[in-house]
PDB file of C-alpha atoms in Angstrom:
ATOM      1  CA  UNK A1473      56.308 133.061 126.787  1.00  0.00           C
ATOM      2  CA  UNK A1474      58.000 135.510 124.743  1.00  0.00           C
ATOM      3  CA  UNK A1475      56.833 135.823 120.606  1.00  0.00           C
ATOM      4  CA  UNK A1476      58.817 137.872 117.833  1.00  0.00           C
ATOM      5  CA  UNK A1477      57.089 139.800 115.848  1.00  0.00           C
ATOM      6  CA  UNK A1478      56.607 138.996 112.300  1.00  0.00           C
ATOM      7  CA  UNK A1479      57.498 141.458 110.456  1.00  0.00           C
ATOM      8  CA  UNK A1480      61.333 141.358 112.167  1.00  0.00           C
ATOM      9  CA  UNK A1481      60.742 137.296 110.941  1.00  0.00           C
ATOM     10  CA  UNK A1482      60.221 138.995 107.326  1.00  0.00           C
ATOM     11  CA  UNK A1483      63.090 141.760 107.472  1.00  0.00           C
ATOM     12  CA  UNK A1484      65.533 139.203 108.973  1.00  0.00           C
ATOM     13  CA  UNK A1485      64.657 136.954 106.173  1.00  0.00           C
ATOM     14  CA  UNK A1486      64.891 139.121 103.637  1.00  0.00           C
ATOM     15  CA  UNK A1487      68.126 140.240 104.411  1.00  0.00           C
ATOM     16  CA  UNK A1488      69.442 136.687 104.976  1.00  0.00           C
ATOM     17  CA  UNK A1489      68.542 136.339 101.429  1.00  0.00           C
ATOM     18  CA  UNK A1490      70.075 139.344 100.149  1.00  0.00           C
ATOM     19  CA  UNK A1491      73.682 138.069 102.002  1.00  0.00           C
ATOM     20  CA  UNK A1492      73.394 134.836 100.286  1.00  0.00           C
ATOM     21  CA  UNK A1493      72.393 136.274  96.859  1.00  0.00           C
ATOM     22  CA  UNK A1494      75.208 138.806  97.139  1.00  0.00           C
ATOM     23  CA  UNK A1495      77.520 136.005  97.694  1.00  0.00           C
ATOM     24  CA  UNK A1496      76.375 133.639  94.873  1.00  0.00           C
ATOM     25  CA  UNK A1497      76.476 136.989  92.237  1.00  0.00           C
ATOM     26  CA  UNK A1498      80.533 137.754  93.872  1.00  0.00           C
ATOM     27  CA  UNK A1499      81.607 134.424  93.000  1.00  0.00           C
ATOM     28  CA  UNK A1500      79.870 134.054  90.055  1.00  0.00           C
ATOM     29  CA  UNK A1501      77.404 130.607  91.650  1.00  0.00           C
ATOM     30  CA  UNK A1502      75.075 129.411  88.891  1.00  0.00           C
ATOM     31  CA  UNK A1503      72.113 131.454  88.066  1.00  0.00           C
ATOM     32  CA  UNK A1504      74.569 134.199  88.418  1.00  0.00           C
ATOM     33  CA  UNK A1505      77.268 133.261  86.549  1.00  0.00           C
ATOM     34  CA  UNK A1506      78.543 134.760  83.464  1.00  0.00           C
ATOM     35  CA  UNK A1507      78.069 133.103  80.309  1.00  0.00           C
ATOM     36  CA  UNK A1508      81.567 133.342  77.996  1.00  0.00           C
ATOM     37  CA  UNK A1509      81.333 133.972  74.226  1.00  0.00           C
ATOM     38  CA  UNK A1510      83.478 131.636  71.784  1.00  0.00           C
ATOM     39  CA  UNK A1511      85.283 134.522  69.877  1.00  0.00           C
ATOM     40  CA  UNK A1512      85.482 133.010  65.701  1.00  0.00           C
ATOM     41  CA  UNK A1513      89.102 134.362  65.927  1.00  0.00           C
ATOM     42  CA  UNK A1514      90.439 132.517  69.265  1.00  0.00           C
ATOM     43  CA  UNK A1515      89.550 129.247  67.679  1.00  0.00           C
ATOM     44  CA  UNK A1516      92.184 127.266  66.777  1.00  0.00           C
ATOM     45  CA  UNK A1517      92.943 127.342  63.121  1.00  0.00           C
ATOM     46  CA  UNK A1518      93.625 123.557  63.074  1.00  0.00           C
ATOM     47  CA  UNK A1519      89.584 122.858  63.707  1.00  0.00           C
ATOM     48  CA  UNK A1520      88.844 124.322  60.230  1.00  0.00           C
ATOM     49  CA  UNK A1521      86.596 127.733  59.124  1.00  0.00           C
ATOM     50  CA  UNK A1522      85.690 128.955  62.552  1.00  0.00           C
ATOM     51  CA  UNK A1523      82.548 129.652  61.013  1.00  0.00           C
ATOM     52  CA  UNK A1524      81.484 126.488  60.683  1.00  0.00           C
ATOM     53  CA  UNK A1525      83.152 125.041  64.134  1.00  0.00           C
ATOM     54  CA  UNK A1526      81.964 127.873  66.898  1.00  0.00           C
ATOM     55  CA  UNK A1527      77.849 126.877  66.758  1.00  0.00           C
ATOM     56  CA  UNK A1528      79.138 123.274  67.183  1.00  0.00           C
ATOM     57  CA  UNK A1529      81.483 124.463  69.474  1.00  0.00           C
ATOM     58  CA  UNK A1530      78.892 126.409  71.552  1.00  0.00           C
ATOM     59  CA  UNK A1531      76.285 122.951  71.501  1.00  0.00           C
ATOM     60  CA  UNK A1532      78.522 120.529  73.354  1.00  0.00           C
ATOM     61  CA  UNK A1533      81.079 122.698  75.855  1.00  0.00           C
ATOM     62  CA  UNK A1534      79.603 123.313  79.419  1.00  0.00           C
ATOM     63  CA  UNK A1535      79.034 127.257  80.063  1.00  0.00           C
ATOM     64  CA  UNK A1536      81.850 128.722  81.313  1.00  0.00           C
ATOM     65  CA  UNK A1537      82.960 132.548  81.611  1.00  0.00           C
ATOM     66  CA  UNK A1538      85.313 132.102  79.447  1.00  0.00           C
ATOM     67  CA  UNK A1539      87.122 130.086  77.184  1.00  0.00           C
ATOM     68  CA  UNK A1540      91.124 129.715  76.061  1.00  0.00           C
ATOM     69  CA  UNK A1541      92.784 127.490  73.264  1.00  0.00           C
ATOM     70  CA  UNK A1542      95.863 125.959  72.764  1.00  0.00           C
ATOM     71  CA  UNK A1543      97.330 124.816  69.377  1.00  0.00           C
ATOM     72  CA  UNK A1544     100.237 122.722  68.355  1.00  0.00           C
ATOM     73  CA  UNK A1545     101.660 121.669  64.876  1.00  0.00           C
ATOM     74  CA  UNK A1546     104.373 119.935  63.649  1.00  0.00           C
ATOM     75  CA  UNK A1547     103.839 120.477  59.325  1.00  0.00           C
ATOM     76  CA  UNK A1548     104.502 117.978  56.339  1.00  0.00           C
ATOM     77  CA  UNK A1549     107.394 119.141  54.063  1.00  0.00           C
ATOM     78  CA  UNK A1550     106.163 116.826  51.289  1.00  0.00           C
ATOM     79  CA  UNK A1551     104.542 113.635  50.394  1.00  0.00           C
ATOM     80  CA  UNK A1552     107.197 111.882  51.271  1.00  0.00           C
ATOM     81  CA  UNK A1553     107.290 112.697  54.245  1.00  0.00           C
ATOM     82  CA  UNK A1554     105.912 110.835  57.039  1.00  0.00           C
ATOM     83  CA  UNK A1555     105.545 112.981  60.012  1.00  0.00           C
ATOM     84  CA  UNK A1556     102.321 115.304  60.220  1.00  0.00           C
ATOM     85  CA  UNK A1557     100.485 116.306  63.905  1.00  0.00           C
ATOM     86  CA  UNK A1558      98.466 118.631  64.989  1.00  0.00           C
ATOM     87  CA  UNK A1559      96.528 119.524  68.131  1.00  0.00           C
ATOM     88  CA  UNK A1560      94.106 122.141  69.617  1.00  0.00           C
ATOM     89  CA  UNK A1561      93.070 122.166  73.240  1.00  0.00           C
ATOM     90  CA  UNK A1562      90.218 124.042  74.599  1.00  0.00           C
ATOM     91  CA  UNK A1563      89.686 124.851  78.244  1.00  0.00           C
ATOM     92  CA  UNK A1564      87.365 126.411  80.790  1.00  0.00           C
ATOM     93  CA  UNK A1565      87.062 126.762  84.090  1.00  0.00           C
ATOM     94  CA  UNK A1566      90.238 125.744  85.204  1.00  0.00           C
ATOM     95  CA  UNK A1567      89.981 122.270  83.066  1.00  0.00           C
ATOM     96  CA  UNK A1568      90.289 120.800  79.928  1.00  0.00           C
ATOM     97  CA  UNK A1569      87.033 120.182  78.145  1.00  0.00           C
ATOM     98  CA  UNK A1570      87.699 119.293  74.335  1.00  0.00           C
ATOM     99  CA  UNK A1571      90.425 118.104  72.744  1.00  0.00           C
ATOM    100  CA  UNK A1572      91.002 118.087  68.815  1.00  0.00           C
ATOM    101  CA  UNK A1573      94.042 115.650  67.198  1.00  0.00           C
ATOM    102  CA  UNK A1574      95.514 115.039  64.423  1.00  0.00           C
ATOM    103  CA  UNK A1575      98.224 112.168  63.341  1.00  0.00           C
ATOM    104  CA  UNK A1576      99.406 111.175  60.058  1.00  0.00           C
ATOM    105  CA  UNK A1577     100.298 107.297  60.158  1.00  0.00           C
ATOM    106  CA  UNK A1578     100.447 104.448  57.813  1.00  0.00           C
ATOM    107  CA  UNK A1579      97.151 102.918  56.706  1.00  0.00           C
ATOM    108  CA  UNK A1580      95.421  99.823  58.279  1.00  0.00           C
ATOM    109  CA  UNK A1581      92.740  97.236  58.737  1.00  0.00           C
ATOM    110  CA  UNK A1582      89.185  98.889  60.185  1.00  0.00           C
ATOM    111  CA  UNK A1583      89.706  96.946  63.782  1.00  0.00           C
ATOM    112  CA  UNK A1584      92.930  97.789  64.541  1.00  0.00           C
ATOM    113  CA  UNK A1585      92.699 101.207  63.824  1.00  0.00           C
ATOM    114  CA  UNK A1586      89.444 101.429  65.878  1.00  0.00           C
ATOM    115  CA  UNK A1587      91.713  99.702  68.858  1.00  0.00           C
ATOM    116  CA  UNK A1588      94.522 101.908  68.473  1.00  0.00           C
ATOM    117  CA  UNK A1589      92.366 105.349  67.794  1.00  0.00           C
ATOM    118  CA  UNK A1590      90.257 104.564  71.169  1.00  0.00           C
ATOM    119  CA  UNK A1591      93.552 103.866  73.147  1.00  0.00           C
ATOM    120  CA  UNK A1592      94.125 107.722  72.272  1.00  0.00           C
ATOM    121  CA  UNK A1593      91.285 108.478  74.463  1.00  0.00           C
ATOM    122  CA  UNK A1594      92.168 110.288  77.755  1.00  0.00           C
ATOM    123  CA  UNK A1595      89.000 108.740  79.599  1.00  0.00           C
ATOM    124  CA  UNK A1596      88.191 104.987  78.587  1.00  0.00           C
ATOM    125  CA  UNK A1597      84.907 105.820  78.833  1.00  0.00           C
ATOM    126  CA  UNK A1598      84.652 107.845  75.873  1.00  0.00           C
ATOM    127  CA  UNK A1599      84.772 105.260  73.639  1.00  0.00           C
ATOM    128  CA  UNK A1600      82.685 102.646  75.357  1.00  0.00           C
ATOM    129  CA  UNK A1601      79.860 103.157  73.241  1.00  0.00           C
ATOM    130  CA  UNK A1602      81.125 103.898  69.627  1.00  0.00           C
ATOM    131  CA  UNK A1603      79.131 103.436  66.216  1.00  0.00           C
ATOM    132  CA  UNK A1604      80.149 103.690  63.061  1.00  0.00           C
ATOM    133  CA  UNK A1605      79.188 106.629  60.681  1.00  0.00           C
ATOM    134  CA  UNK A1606      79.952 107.278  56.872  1.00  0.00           C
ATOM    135  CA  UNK A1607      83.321 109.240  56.445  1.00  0.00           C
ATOM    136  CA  UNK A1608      86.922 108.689  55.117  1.00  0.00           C
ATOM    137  CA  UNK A1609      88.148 104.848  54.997  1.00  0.00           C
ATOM    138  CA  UNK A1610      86.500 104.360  58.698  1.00  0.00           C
ATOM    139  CA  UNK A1611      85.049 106.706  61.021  1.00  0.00           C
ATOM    140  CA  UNK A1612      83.389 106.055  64.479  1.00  0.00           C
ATOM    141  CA  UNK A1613      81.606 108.281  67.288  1.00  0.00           C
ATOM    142  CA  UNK A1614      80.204 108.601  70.459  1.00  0.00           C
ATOM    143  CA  UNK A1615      78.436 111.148  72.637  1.00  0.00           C
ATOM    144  CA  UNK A1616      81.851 111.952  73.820  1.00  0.00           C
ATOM    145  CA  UNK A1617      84.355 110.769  71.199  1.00  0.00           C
ATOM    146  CA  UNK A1618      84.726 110.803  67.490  1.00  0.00           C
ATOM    147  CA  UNK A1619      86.858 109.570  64.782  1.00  0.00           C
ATOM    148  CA  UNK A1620      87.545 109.598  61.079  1.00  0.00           C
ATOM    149  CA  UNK A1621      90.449 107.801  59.196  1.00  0.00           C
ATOM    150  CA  UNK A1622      90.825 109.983  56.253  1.00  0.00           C
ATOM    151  CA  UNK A1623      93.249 108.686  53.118  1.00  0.00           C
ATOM    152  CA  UNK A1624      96.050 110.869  52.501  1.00  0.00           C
ATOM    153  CA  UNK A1625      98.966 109.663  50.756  1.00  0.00           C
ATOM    154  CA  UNK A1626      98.717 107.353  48.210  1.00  0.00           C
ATOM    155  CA  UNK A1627     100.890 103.974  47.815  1.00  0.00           C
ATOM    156  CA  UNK A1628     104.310 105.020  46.360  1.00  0.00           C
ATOM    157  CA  UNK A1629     104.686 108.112  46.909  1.00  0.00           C
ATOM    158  CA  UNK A1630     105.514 107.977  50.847  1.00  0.00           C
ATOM    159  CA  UNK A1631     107.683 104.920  52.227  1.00  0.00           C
ATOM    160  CA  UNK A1632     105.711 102.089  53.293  1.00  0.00           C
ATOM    161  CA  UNK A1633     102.862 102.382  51.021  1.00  0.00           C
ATOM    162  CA  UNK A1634      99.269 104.583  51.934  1.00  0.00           C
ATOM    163  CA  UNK A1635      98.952 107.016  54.850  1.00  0.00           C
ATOM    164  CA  UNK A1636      96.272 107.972  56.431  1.00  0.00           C
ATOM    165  CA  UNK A1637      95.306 110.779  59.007  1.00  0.00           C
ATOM    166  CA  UNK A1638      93.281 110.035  61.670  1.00  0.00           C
ATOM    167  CA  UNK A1639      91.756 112.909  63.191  1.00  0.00           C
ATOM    168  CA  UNK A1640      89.539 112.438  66.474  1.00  0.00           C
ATOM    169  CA  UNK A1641      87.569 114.525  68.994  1.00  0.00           C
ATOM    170  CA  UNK A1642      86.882 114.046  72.585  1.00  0.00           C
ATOM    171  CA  UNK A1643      84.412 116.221  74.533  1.00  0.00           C
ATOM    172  CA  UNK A1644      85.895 115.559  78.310  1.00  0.00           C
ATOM    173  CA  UNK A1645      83.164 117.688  80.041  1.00  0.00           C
ATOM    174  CA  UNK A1646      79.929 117.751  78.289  1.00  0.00           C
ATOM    175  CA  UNK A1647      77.379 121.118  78.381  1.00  0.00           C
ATOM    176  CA  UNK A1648      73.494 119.687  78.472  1.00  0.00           C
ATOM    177  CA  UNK A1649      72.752 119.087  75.103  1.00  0.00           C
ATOM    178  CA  UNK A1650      71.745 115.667  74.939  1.00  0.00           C
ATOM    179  CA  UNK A1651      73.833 112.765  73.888  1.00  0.00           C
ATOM    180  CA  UNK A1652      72.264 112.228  70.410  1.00  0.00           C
ATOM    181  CA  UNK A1653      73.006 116.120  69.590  1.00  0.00           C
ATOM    182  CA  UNK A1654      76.258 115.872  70.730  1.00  0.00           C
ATOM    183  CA  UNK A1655      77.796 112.979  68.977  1.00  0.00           C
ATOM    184  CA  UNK A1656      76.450 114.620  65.784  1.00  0.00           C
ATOM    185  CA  UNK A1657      78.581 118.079  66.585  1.00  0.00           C
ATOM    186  CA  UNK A1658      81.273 116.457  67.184  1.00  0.00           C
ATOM    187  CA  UNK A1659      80.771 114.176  64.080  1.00  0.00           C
ATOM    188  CA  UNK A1660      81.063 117.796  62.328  1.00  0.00           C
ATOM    189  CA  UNK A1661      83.783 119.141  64.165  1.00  0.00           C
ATOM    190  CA  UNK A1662      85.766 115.933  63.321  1.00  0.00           C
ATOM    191  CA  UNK A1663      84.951 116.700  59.827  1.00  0.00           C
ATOM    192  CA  UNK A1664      86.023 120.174  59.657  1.00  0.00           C
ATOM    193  CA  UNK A1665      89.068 119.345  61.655  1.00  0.00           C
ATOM    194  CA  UNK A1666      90.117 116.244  58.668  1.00  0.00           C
ATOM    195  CA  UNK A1667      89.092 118.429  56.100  1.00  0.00           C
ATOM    196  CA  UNK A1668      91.777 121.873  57.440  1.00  0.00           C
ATOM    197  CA  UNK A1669      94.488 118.283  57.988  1.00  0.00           C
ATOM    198  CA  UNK A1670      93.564 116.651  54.825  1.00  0.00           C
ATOM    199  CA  UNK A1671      95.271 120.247  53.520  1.00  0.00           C
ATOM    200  CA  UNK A1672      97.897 121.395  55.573  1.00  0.00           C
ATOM    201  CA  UNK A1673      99.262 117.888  55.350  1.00  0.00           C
ATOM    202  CA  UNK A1674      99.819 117.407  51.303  1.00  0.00           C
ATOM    203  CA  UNK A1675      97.565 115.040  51.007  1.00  0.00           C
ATOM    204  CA  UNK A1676      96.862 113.791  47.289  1.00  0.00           C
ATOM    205  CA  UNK A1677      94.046 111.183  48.165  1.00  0.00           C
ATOM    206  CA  UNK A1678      90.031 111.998  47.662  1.00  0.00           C
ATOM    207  CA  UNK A1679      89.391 112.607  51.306  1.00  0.00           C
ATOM    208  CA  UNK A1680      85.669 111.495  51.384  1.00  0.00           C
ATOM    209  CA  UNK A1681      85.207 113.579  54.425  1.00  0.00           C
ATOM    210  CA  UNK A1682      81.618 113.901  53.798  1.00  0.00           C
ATOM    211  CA  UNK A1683      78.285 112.177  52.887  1.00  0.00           C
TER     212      UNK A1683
END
């Protein structure tokens, strides 16, 4: 019967470990990966004071090495004018993870907005589980999705009576904060977002973005 010595047991081991580790650090395998900073001037002006958006920012995206962001606008020329969007997309890792959008649009009942808002929703399941919190006319969240129907233009002044914006956000891949921390950053980021909107769109209404 032949035996092998221990200690080549312990050297081949060791370097079997070393290969693998090697690997994991070249391709950047979690514990090894790099962690990716949220620079305040990448961040898309439409999401407000970057200030007060990159902590909340940094609570509820996954860890990534790095981070890119994508902004749209198409700006209000007055009140009476009806069109007003905005948009900021923030990726990672080869995939969308948040998504931050604006709409001006003519005001309406609580339910029917709520229907129409969650229909925006690129995953249904976003929205399965929304609640109501205190902002705007209506505002709703989830740990993945939130809301806020914010008056803008008062009756008379644009065609077709009030507008509202309704701004919403919608983590699509979640970090590991837990759920109850991150409805309530993106309840914030929501109101940042209205608040930067409630401006760039000419809006003469009391916004009640906040408590």
């Amino acid at each position: 019967m032949k035996f092998t010595h221990p200690k080549i047991l312990i050297v081949g081991a060791a370097v079997t470990l070393a290969v693998v580790a090697g690997f994991v650090y070249a391709y950047k395998i979690w514990p090894f990966r790099e962690k990716g900073e949220i620079e305040a001037g990448e961040v898309c002006s439409s999401l407000g004071p970057p200030s007060r958006v990159v902590n909340a920012l940094t609570k509820v995206l996954p860890e990534e090495s790095s981070y890119s962001f994508d902004e749209n606008a198409s700006l209000r020329v007055d009140v009476t004018d009806t069109n007003y969007e905005s948009s900021c997309f923030i990726s990672g890792g080869g995939k969308q993870l948040l998504a931050v959008e604006a709409r001006l649009m003519a005001d309406e009942p609580k339910e029917s907005w709520t229907q129409w808002v969650k229909g925006t929703a690129a995953n249904e399941a976003s929205t399965r589980s929304l609640t109501p919190f205190t902002a705007g006319d209506k505002a709703v969240a989830s740990s993945r999705f939130a809301a806020i129907f914010v008056p803008c233009t008062s009756a008379g002044k644009a065609p077709g009576g009030q507008y509202n914006l309704s701004v919403s956000t919608e983590l699509k891949k979640g970090g590991n904060s837990s759920d109850a921390a991150v409805r309530d950053e993106l309840i914030k980021l929501t109101r940042a977002a209205s608040s930067y909107s409630h401006i760039k769109a000419k809006c003469d209404m009391v916004p009640n973005i906040y408590e």
